[in-house]
Each structure stands twice: as structure tokens, then as C-alpha cells.
Amino acid sequence: MSQDPTDLTGRLVVTLDLGGVTDKAGLMDRTARALALPDWFGRNWDALVDSLSDHSVWPEDAVEQGLLIVVRNWRAYAEADPGEWRTAEDVFTEAMDRTPSLAVALALEGSRLGGSS
């Protein structure tokens, strides 16, 4: 599937909520759960980039539509371990570079969509 990486229209959206996560183990667990990764997922950086780039482990509809992973509540992790968080960002970027039908977006915390409160 060849897809314009800047066109997010029609992609299957998966939310990766990192609320309460402050380390790599928590990130790996949440990612495995959000994407329903197989039991053999290695829970390391190489395994994560490989899994994010591998259509065969994506949710079924994402193979045809493309996949948009929206990462929420990531700031606590980024603040708790900035170096490790930079590695996570590098992994997301490498996976997107390998797989144009994959997009990963960091949700801005504190913003409200659809108007004011």
C-alpha cells in the first residue's frame, strides 16, 4: 500500500494512552495492549520498531486503511526520563520512515477540541 504520509484521512486510529507510564516497561506493555501485539513481542526498542513497521501484526482494518497511533498522556514519561523518551520518539520516527501507511501523533495535553469549557 502506497500512501501519502501527510494524509491521515481514513486511517484506523488507535489511542496509546501513557497515563501513569514513566518507564520503558510501561510503554512496551501499553503499546502491546493498545495494538494487540502477539505474545512473542519482545518488549525492547528493536522489537517495537519492527512491530510498528509490520503490517502482519497490525489491527486487521489498518492494513487496508493505514494506521494512525495517537499517543496521549506522554509528558510524564518524557519528564521522568528524557533520554529514554527521546529513544521512544526515535523508534516512532524510524517505524514511520519504514512504513508510509503508519503515522504516530503526540496529542497535546491540556488542549480541548471542539470549543471551550
mmCIF file of N, CA and C in Angstrom:
data_model
loop_
_atom_site.group_PDB
_atom_site.id
_atom_site.type_symbol
_atom_site.label_atom_id
_atom_site.label_comp_id
_atom_site.label_asym_id
_atom_site.label_seq_id
_atom_site.Cartn_x
_atom_site.Cartn_y
_atom_site.Cartn_z
ATOM 1 N N MET A 1 0.841 -1.173 0.000
ATOM 2 C CA MET A 1 0.000 0.000 0.000
ATOM 3 C C MET A 1 0.887 1.238 0.000
ATOM 4 N N SER A 2 0.693 2.093 -0.970
ATOM 5 C CA SER A 2 1.442 3.337 -1.026
ATOM 6 C C SER A 2 0.517 4.453 -0.589
ATOM 7 N N GLN A 3 0.926 5.185 0.426
ATOM 8 C CA GLN A 3 0.062 6.207 0.978
ATOM 9 C C GLN A 3 0.883 7.449 1.277
ATOM 10 N N ASP A 4 0.297 8.607 1.009
ATOM 11 C CA ASP A 4 0.948 9.870 1.343
ATOM 12 C C ASP A 4 1.019 9.960 2.870
ATOM 13 N N PRO A 5 2.224 10.017 3.444
ATOM 14 C CA PRO A 5 2.349 10.025 4.891
ATOM 15 C C PRO A 5 1.749 11.258 5.562
ATOM 16 N N THR A 6 1.491 12.312 4.790
ATOM 17 C CA THR A 6 0.889 13.505 5.382
ATOM 18 C C THR A 6 -0.635 13.475 5.336
ATOM 19 N N ASP A 7 -1.208 12.534 4.604
ATOM 20 C CA ASP A 7 -2.661 12.410 4.503
ATOM 21 C C ASP A 7 -3.134 11.380 5.523
ATOM 22 N N LEU A 8 -3.768 11.856 6.576
ATOM 23 C CA LEU A 8 -4.225 10.962 7.649
ATOM 24 C C LEU A 8 -5.680 10.543 7.476
ATOM 25 N N THR A 9 -6.320 11.021 6.418
ATOM 26 C CA THR A 9 -7.715 10.730 6.159
ATOM 27 C C THR A 9 -7.949 9.231 6.012
ATOM 28 N N GLY A 10 -8.936 8.724 6.713
ATOM 29 C CA GLY A 10 -9.355 7.346 6.544
ATOM 30 C C GLY A 10 -8.536 6.308 7.285
ATOM 31 N N ARG A 11 -7.492 6.713 7.963
ATOM 32 C CA ARG A 11 -6.678 5.720 8.674
ATOM 33 C C ARG A 11 -7.404 5.213 9.915
ATOM 34 N N LEU A 12 -7.117 3.980 10.264
ATOM 35 C CA LEU A 12 -7.612 3.431 11.517
ATOM 36 C C LEU A 12 -6.865 4.120 12.650
ATOM 37 N N VAL A 13 -7.589 4.644 13.611
ATOM 38 C CA VAL A 13 -6.980 5.365 14.725
ATOM 39 C C VAL A 13 -6.932 4.460 15.949
ATOM 40 N N VAL A 14 -5.743 4.340 16.521
ATOM 41 C CA VAL A 14 -5.537 3.617 17.773
ATOM 42 C C VAL A 14 -4.956 4.607 18.772
ATOM 43 N N THR A 15 -5.565 4.672 19.953
ATOM 44 C CA THR A 15 -5.068 5.550 21.002
ATOM 45 C C THR A 15 -4.119 4.776 21.901
ATOM 46 N N LEU A 16 -2.943 5.338 22.087
ATOM 47 C CA LEU A 16 -1.958 4.779 23.009
ATOM 48 C C LEU A 16 -1.903 5.727 24.198
ATOM 49 N N ASP A 17 -2.579 5.366 25.277
ATOM 50 C CA ASP A 17 -2.661 6.220 26.464
ATOM 51 C C ASP A 17 -1.542 5.849 27.422
ATOM 52 N N LEU A 18 -0.623 6.780 27.636
ATOM 53 C CA LEU A 18 0.520 6.536 28.509
ATOM 54 C C LEU A 18 0.332 7.145 29.897
ATOM 55 N N GLY A 19 -0.903 7.439 30.269
ATOM 56 C CA GLY A 19 -1.165 7.973 31.603
ATOM 57 C C GLY A 19 -0.599 7.046 32.673
ATOM 58 N N GLY A 20 0.241 7.595 33.554
ATOM 59 C CA GLY A 20 0.851 6.813 34.623
ATOM 60 C C GLY A 20 2.128 6.091 34.227
ATOM 61 N N VAL A 21 2.477 6.107 32.952
ATOM 62 C CA VAL A 21 3.681 5.420 32.479
ATOM 63 C C VAL A 21 4.881 6.353 32.623
ATOM 64 N N THR A 22 5.951 5.852 33.235
ATOM 65 C CA THR A 22 7.160 6.661 33.399
ATOM 66 C C THR A 22 8.420 5.889 33.031
ATOM 67 N N ASP A 23 8.249 4.727 32.384
ATOM 68 C CA ASP A 23 9.437 3.958 32.013
ATOM 69 C C ASP A 23 9.164 3.094 30.785
ATOM 70 N N LYS A 24 10.241 2.535 30.272
ATOM 71 C CA LYS A 24 10.190 1.727 29.054
ATOM 72 C C LYS A 24 9.268 0.522 29.205
ATOM 73 N N ALA A 25 9.334 -0.158 30.340
ATOM 74 C CA ALA A 25 8.487 -1.342 30.540
ATOM 75 C C ALA A 25 7.007 -0.976 30.429
ATOM 76 N N GLY A 26 6.632 0.142 31.027
ATOM 77 C CA GLY A 26 5.243 0.591 30.939
ATOM 78 C C GLY A 26 4.840 0.939 29.523
ATOM 79 N N LEU A 27 5.747 1.604 28.790
ATOM 80 C CA LEU A 27 5.476 1.933 27.388
ATOM 81 C C LEU A 27 5.268 0.669 26.571
ATOM 82 N N MET A 28 6.142 -0.300 26.760
ATOM 83 C CA MET A 28 6.040 -1.548 25.995
ATOM 84 C C MET A 28 4.731 -2.273 26.304
ATOM 85 N N ASP A 29 4.364 -2.334 27.584
ATOM 86 C CA ASP A 29 3.120 -3.003 27.975
ATOM 87 C C ASP A 29 1.909 -2.302 27.375
ATOM 88 N N ARG A 30 1.871 -0.969 27.476
ATOM 89 C CA ARG A 30 0.725 -0.223 26.937
ATOM 90 C C ARG A 30 0.637 -0.351 25.423
ATOM 91 N N THR A 31 1.780 -0.321 24.759
ATOM 92 C CA THR A 31 1.788 -0.443 23.300
ATOM 93 C C THR A 31 1.314 -1.829 22.883
ATOM 94 N N ALA A 32 1.814 -2.859 23.570
ATOM 95 C CA ALA A 32 1.395 -4.229 23.256
ATOM 96 C C ALA A 32 -0.114 -4.380 23.430
ATOM 97 N N ARG A 33 -0.652 -3.774 24.480
ATOM 98 C CA ARG A 33 -2.094 -3.876 24.735
ATOM 99 C C ARG A 33 -2.893 -3.067 23.712
ATOM 100 N N ALA A 34 -2.480 -1.828 23.453
ATOM 101 C CA ALA A 34 -3.230 -0.954 22.535
ATOM 102 C C ALA A 34 -3.295 -1.525 21.128
ATOM 103 N N LEU A 35 -2.194 -2.139 20.686
ATOM 104 C CA LEU A 35 -2.131 -2.678 19.328
ATOM 105 C C LEU A 35 -2.405 -4.179 19.269
ATOM 106 N N ALA A 36 -2.700 -4.785 20.422
ATOM 107 C CA ALA A 36 -2.937 -6.234 20.493
ATOM 108 C C ALA A 36 -1.786 -6.991 19.833
ATOM 109 N N LEU A 37 -0.563 -6.627 20.214
ATOM 110 C CA LEU A 37 0.613 -7.285 19.650
ATOM 111 C C LEU A 37 0.688 -8.732 20.132
ATOM 112 N N PRO A 38 1.290 -9.596 19.358
ATOM 113 C CA PRO A 38 1.356 -11.021 19.725
ATOM 114 C C PRO A 38 2.204 -11.246 20.984
ATOM 115 N N ASP A 39 1.984 -12.381 21.615
ATOM 116 C CA ASP A 39 2.706 -12.728 22.843
ATOM 117 C C ASP A 39 4.208 -12.728 22.654
ATOM 118 N N TRP A 40 4.672 -12.999 21.438
ATOM 119 C CA TRP A 40 6.104 -13.064 21.190
ATOM 120 C C TRP A 40 6.755 -11.692 21.042
ATOM 121 N N PHE A 41 5.979 -10.604 21.119
ATOM 122 C CA PHE A 41 6.545 -9.262 21.055
ATOM 123 C C PHE A 41 7.610 -9.125 22.144
ATOM 124 N N GLY A 42 8.827 -8.747 21.756
ATOM 125 C CA GLY A 42 9.993 -8.787 22.633
ATOM 126 C C GLY A 42 10.112 -7.696 23.681
ATOM 127 N N ARG A 43 9.271 -6.667 23.635
ATOM 128 C CA ARG A 43 9.287 -5.577 24.607
ATOM 129 C C ARG A 43 10.666 -4.905 24.740
ATOM 130 N N ASN A 44 11.308 -4.681 23.575
ATOM 131 C CA ASN A 44 12.536 -3.896 23.526
ATOM 132 C C ASN A 44 12.421 -2.955 22.330
ATOM 133 N N TRP A 45 13.367 -2.016 22.216
ATOM 134 C CA TRP A 45 13.257 -0.993 21.173
ATOM 135 C C TRP A 45 13.242 -1.588 19.770
ATOM 136 N N ASP A 46 14.119 -2.550 19.496
ATOM 137 C CA ASP A 46 14.154 -3.160 18.162
ATOM 138 C C ASP A 46 12.846 -3.873 17.845
ATOM 139 N N ALA A 47 12.325 -4.587 18.821
ATOM 140 C CA ALA A 47 11.053 -5.295 18.614
ATOM 141 C C ALA A 47 9.911 -4.309 18.396
ATOM 142 N N LEU A 48 9.958 -3.178 19.074
ATOM 143 C CA LEU A 48 8.900 -2.186 18.909
ATOM 144 C C LEU A 48 8.918 -1.597 17.501
ATOM 145 N N VAL A 49 10.089 -1.186 17.019
ATOM 146 C CA VAL A 49 10.141 -0.619 15.665
ATOM 147 C C VAL A 49 9.749 -1.669 14.630
ATOM 148 N N ASP A 50 10.169 -2.907 14.849
ATOM 149 C CA ASP A 50 9.795 -3.979 13.919
ATOM 150 C C ASP A 50 8.283 -4.211 13.924
ATOM 151 N N SER A 51 7.676 -4.236 15.094
ATOM 152 C CA SER A 51 6.234 -4.478 15.188
ATOM 153 C C SER A 51 5.428 -3.323 14.614
ATOM 154 N N LEU A 52 5.861 -2.097 14.887
ATOM 155 C CA LEU A 52 5.149 -0.944 14.332
ATOM 156 C C LEU A 52 5.237 -0.909 12.812
ATOM 157 N N SER A 53 6.296 -1.479 12.261
ATOM 158 C CA SER A 53 6.520 -1.474 10.807
ATOM 159 C C SER A 53 5.934 -2.691 10.102
ATOM 160 N N ASP A 54 5.418 -3.633 10.852
ATOM 161 C CA ASP A 54 4.981 -4.922 10.306
ATOM 162 C C ASP A 54 3.463 -4.990 10.195
ATOM 163 N N HIS A 55 2.955 -4.869 8.971
ATOM 164 C CA HIS A 55 1.506 -4.920 8.753
ATOM 165 C C HIS A 55 0.868 -6.197 9.284
ATOM 166 N N SER A 56 1.613 -7.275 9.342
ATOM 167 C CA SER A 56 1.014 -8.555 9.746
ATOM 168 C C SER A 56 0.596 -8.580 11.217
ATOM 169 N N VAL A 57 1.099 -7.644 12.023
ATOM 170 C CA VAL A 57 0.682 -7.606 13.430
ATOM 171 C C VAL A 57 -0.227 -6.415 13.727
ATOM 172 N N TRP A 58 -0.546 -5.632 12.713
ATOM 173 C CA TRP A 58 -1.458 -4.503 12.890
ATOM 174 C C TRP A 58 -2.893 -4.995 13.029
ATOM 175 N N PRO A 59 -3.768 -4.166 13.617
ATOM 176 C CA PRO A 59 -5.198 -4.495 13.586
ATOM 177 C C PRO A 59 -5.638 -4.701 12.128
ATOM 178 N N GLU A 60 -6.540 -5.626 11.923
ATOM 179 C CA GLU A 60 -6.910 -6.048 10.566
ATOM 180 C C GLU A 60 -7.282 -4.893 9.641
ATOM 181 N N ASP A 61 -8.128 -3.991 10.086
ATOM 182 C CA ASP A 61 -8.571 -2.884 9.225
ATOM 183 C C ASP A 61 -7.436 -1.928 8.870
ATOM 184 N N ALA A 62 -6.411 -1.868 9.691
ATOM 185 C CA ALA A 62 -5.311 -0.930 9.456
ATOM 186 C C ALA A 62 -4.488 -1.301 8.228
ATOM 187 N N VAL A 63 -4.465 -2.561 7.875
ATOM 188 C CA VAL A 63 -3.670 -2.991 6.721
ATOM 189 C C VAL A 63 -4.171 -2.297 5.458
ATOM 190 N N GLU A 64 -5.474 -2.203 5.298
ATOM 191 C CA GLU A 64 -6.051 -1.554 4.120
ATOM 192 C C GLU A 64 -6.099 -0.037 4.254
ATOM 193 N N GLN A 65 -6.408 0.446 5.451
ATOM 194 C CA GLN A 65 -6.659 1.870 5.664
ATOM 195 C C GLN A 65 -5.417 2.676 6.022
ATOM 196 N N GLY A 66 -4.402 2.041 6.549
ATOM 197 C CA GLY A 66 -3.297 2.749 7.175
ATOM 198 C C GLY A 66 -3.597 2.886 8.658
ATOM 199 N N LEU A 67 -2.582 3.214 9.427
ATOM 200 C CA LEU A 67 -2.702 3.245 10.882
ATOM 201 C C LEU A 67 -2.212 4.577 11.415
ATOM 202 N N LEU A 68 -3.032 5.188 12.263
ATOM 203 C CA LEU A 68 -2.664 6.402 12.981
ATOM 204 C C LEU A 68 -2.687 6.064 14.469
ATOM 205 N N ILE A 69 -1.523 6.155 15.105
ATOM 206 C CA ILE A 69 -1.431 5.937 16.546
ATOM 207 C C ILE A 69 -1.359 7.304 17.206
ATOM 208 N N VAL A 70 -2.330 7.602 18.045
ATOM 209 C CA VAL A 70 -2.360 8.868 18.776
ATOM 210 C C VAL A 70 -1.883 8.581 20.194
ATOM 211 N N VAL A 71 -0.743 9.165 20.551
ATOM 212 C CA VAL A 71 -0.147 8.955 21.869
ATOM 213 C C VAL A 71 -0.628 10.069 22.791
ATOM 214 N N ARG A 72 -1.327 9.666 23.858
ATOM 215 C CA ARG A 72 -1.861 10.623 24.827
ATOM 216 C C ARG A 72 -1.125 10.464 26.153
ATOM 217 N N ASN A 73 -1.129 11.527 26.931
ATOM 218 C CA ASN A 73 -0.591 11.499 28.299
ATOM 219 C C ASN A 73 0.855 11.016 28.352
ATOM 220 N N TRP A 74 1.670 11.522 27.430
ATOM 221 C CA TRP A 74 3.055 11.103 27.307
ATOM 222 C C TRP A 74 4.031 11.993 28.070
ATOM 223 N N ARG A 75 3.618 13.165 28.475
ATOM 224 C CA ARG A 75 4.548 14.133 29.071
ATOM 225 C C ARG A 75 5.188 13.655 30.372
ATOM 226 N N ALA A 76 4.464 12.948 31.219
ATOM 227 C CA ALA A 76 5.051 12.478 32.486
ATOM 228 C C ALA A 76 6.233 11.553 32.207
ATOM 229 N N TYR A 77 6.096 10.697 31.215
ATOM 230 C CA TYR A 77 7.195 9.813 30.823
ATOM 231 C C TYR A 77 8.364 10.642 30.283
ATOM 232 N N ALA A 78 8.070 11.589 29.416
ATOM 233 C CA ALA A 78 9.118 12.432 28.826
ATOM 234 C C ALA A 78 9.874 13.204 29.902
ATOM 235 N N GLU A 79 9.173 13.634 30.941
ATOM 236 C CA GLU A 79 9.815 14.380 32.027
ATOM 237 C C GLU A 79 10.563 13.460 32.987
ATOM 238 N N ALA A 80 10.032 12.255 33.216
ATOM 239 C CA ALA A 80 10.668 11.320 34.148
ATOM 240 C C ALA A 80 11.990 10.790 33.612
ATOM 241 N N ASP A 81 12.058 10.562 32.299
ATOM 242 C CA ASP A 81 13.285 10.022 31.700
ATOM 243 C C ASP A 81 13.432 10.580 30.283
ATOM 244 N N PRO A 82 13.933 11.812 30.182
ATOM 245 C CA PRO A 82 14.011 12.465 28.869
ATOM 246 C C PRO A 82 14.814 11.682 27.833
ATOM 247 N N GLY A 83 15.900 11.069 28.242
ATOM 248 C CA GLY A 83 16.719 10.311 27.287
ATOM 249 C C GLY A 83 15.981 9.110 26.736
ATOM 250 N N GLU A 84 15.321 8.403 27.618
ATOM 251 C CA GLU A 84 14.554 7.235 27.179
ATOM 252 C C GLU A 84 13.384 7.662 26.299
ATOM 253 N N TRP A 85 12.736 8.774 26.647
ATOM 254 C CA TRP A 85 11.630 9.264 25.824
ATOM 255 C C TRP A 85 12.122 9.645 24.432
ATOM 256 N N ARG A 86 13.320 10.257 24.336
ATOM 257 C CA ARG A 86 13.881 10.581 23.014
ATOM 258 C C ARG A 86 14.084 9.301 22.200
ATOM 259 N N THR A 87 14.499 8.242 22.869
ATOM 260 C CA THR A 87 14.639 6.962 22.163
ATOM 261 C C THR A 87 13.286 6.490 21.659
ATOM 262 N N ALA A 88 12.257 6.619 22.477
ATOM 263 C CA ALA A 88 10.906 6.231 22.045
ATOM 264 C C ALA A 88 10.481 7.039 20.823
ATOM 265 N N GLU A 89 10.746 8.345 20.841
ATOM 266 C CA GLU A 89 10.413 9.183 19.686
ATOM 267 C C GLU A 89 11.193 8.734 18.450
ATOM 268 N N ASP A 90 12.462 8.387 18.640
ATOM 269 C CA ASP A 90 13.272 7.895 17.518
ATOM 270 C C ASP A 90 12.699 6.599 16.950
ATOM 271 N N VAL A 91 12.224 5.732 17.827
ATOM 272 C CA VAL A 91 11.611 4.468 17.389
ATOM 273 C C VAL A 91 10.345 4.751 16.586
ATOM 274 N N PHE A 92 9.492 5.654 17.078
ATOM 275 C CA PHE A 92 8.282 6.007 16.328
ATOM 276 C C PHE A 92 8.656 6.572 14.956
ATOM 277 N N THR A 93 9.656 7.434 14.925
ATOM 278 C CA THR A 93 10.089 8.048 13.659
ATOM 279 C C THR A 93 10.641 7.001 12.698
ATOM 280 N N GLU A 94 11.477 6.097 13.193
ATOM 281 C CA GLU A 94 12.029 5.059 12.319
ATOM 282 C C GLU A 94 10.930 4.175 11.745
ATOM 283 N N ALA A 95 9.954 3.824 12.577
ATOM 284 C CA ALA A 95 8.844 2.990 12.100
ATOM 285 C C ALA A 95 8.058 3.714 11.011
ATOM 286 N N MET A 96 7.830 5.019 11.190
ATOM 287 C CA MET A 96 7.115 5.786 10.165
ATOM 288 C C MET A 96 7.942 5.901 8.892
ATOM 289 N N ASP A 97 9.260 6.061 9.027
ATOM 290 C CA ASP A 97 10.124 6.127 7.843
ATOM 291 C C ASP A 97 10.081 4.825 7.055
ATOM 292 N N ARG A 98 9.996 3.716 7.755
ATOM 293 C CA ARG A 98 9.942 2.404 7.097
ATOM 294 C C ARG A 98 8.583 2.139 6.457
ATOM 295 N N THR A 99 7.533 2.721 7.041
ATOM 296 C CA THR A 99 6.169 2.336 6.690
ATOM 297 C C THR A 99 5.309 3.580 6.471
ATOM 298 N N PRO A 100 5.196 4.058 5.233
ATOM 299 C CA PRO A 100 4.427 5.279 4.973
ATOM 300 C C PRO A 100 2.956 5.205 5.387
ATOM 301 N N SER A 101 2.391 4.013 5.515
ATOM 302 C CA SER A 101 0.991 3.906 5.921
ATOM 303 C C SER A 101 0.824 3.978 7.436
ATOM 304 N N LEU A 102 1.923 4.227 8.165
ATOM 305 C CA LEU A 102 1.896 4.410 9.617
ATOM 306 C C LEU A 102 2.146 5.865 9.946
ATOM 307 N N ALA A 103 1.347 6.405 10.856
ATOM 308 C CA ALA A 103 1.580 7.741 11.401
ATOM 309 C C ALA A 103 1.444 7.659 12.915
ATOM 310 N N VAL A 104 2.313 8.368 13.602
ATOM 311 C CA VAL A 104 2.249 8.462 15.061
ATOM 312 C C VAL A 104 2.166 9.934 15.405
ATOM 313 N N ALA A 105 1.167 10.305 16.204
ATOM 314 C CA ALA A 105 0.967 11.703 16.588
ATOM 315 C C ALA A 105 0.944 11.817 18.101
ATOM 316 N N LEU A 106 1.643 12.807 18.619
ATOM 317 C CA LEU A 106 1.624 13.083 20.049
ATOM 318 C C LEU A 106 0.525 14.103 20.311
ATOM 319 N N ALA A 107 -0.445 13.720 21.131
ATOM 320 C CA ALA A 107 -1.543 14.619 21.462
ATOM 321 C C ALA A 107 -1.046 15.664 22.451
ATOM 322 N N LEU A 108 -1.408 16.903 22.212
ATOM 323 C CA LEU A 108 -1.045 17.975 23.123
ATOM 324 C C LEU A 108 -1.978 17.936 24.322
ATOM 325 N N GLU A 109 -1.410 17.829 25.472
ATOM 326 C CA GLU A 109 -2.213 17.764 26.691
ATOM 327 C C GLU A 109 -2.731 19.132 27.054
ATOM 328 N N GLY A 110 -3.906 19.149 27.645
ATOM 329 C CA GLY A 110 -4.480 20.411 28.086
ATOM 330 C C GLY A 110 -5.288 21.111 27.019
ATOM 331 N N SER A 111 -5.205 20.602 25.792
ATOM 332 C CA SER A 111 -5.997 21.241 24.725
ATOM 333 C C SER A 111 -7.375 20.593 24.683
ATOM 334 N N ARG A 112 -8.326 21.380 24.287
ATOM 335 C CA ARG A 112 -9.690 20.868 24.156
ATOM 336 C C ARG A 112 -10.120 21.017 22.710
ATOM 337 N N LEU A 113 -10.639 19.951 22.167
ATOM 338 C CA LEU A 113 -11.150 20.006 20.802
ATOM 339 C C LEU A 113 -12.625 20.367 20.840
ATOM 340 N N GLY A 114 -13.067 21.100 19.877
ATOM 341 C CA GLY A 114 -14.487 21.358 19.743
ATOM 342 C C GLY A 114 -14.985 22.529 20.556
ATOM 343 N N GLY A 115 -14.145 23.380 21.072
ATOM 344 C CA GLY A 115 -14.626 24.567 21.754
ATOM 345 C C GLY A 115 -14.046 24.709 23.137
ATOM 346 N N SER A 116 -14.535 25.701 23.838
ATOM 347 C CA SER A 116 -14.008 25.994 25.173
ATOM 348 C C SER A 116 -14.906 25.376 26.231
ATOM 349 N N SER A 117 -14.370 25.322 27.424
ATOM 350 C CA SER A 117 -15.164 24.753 28.528
ATOM 351 C C SER A 117 -15.585 25.821 29.483
#
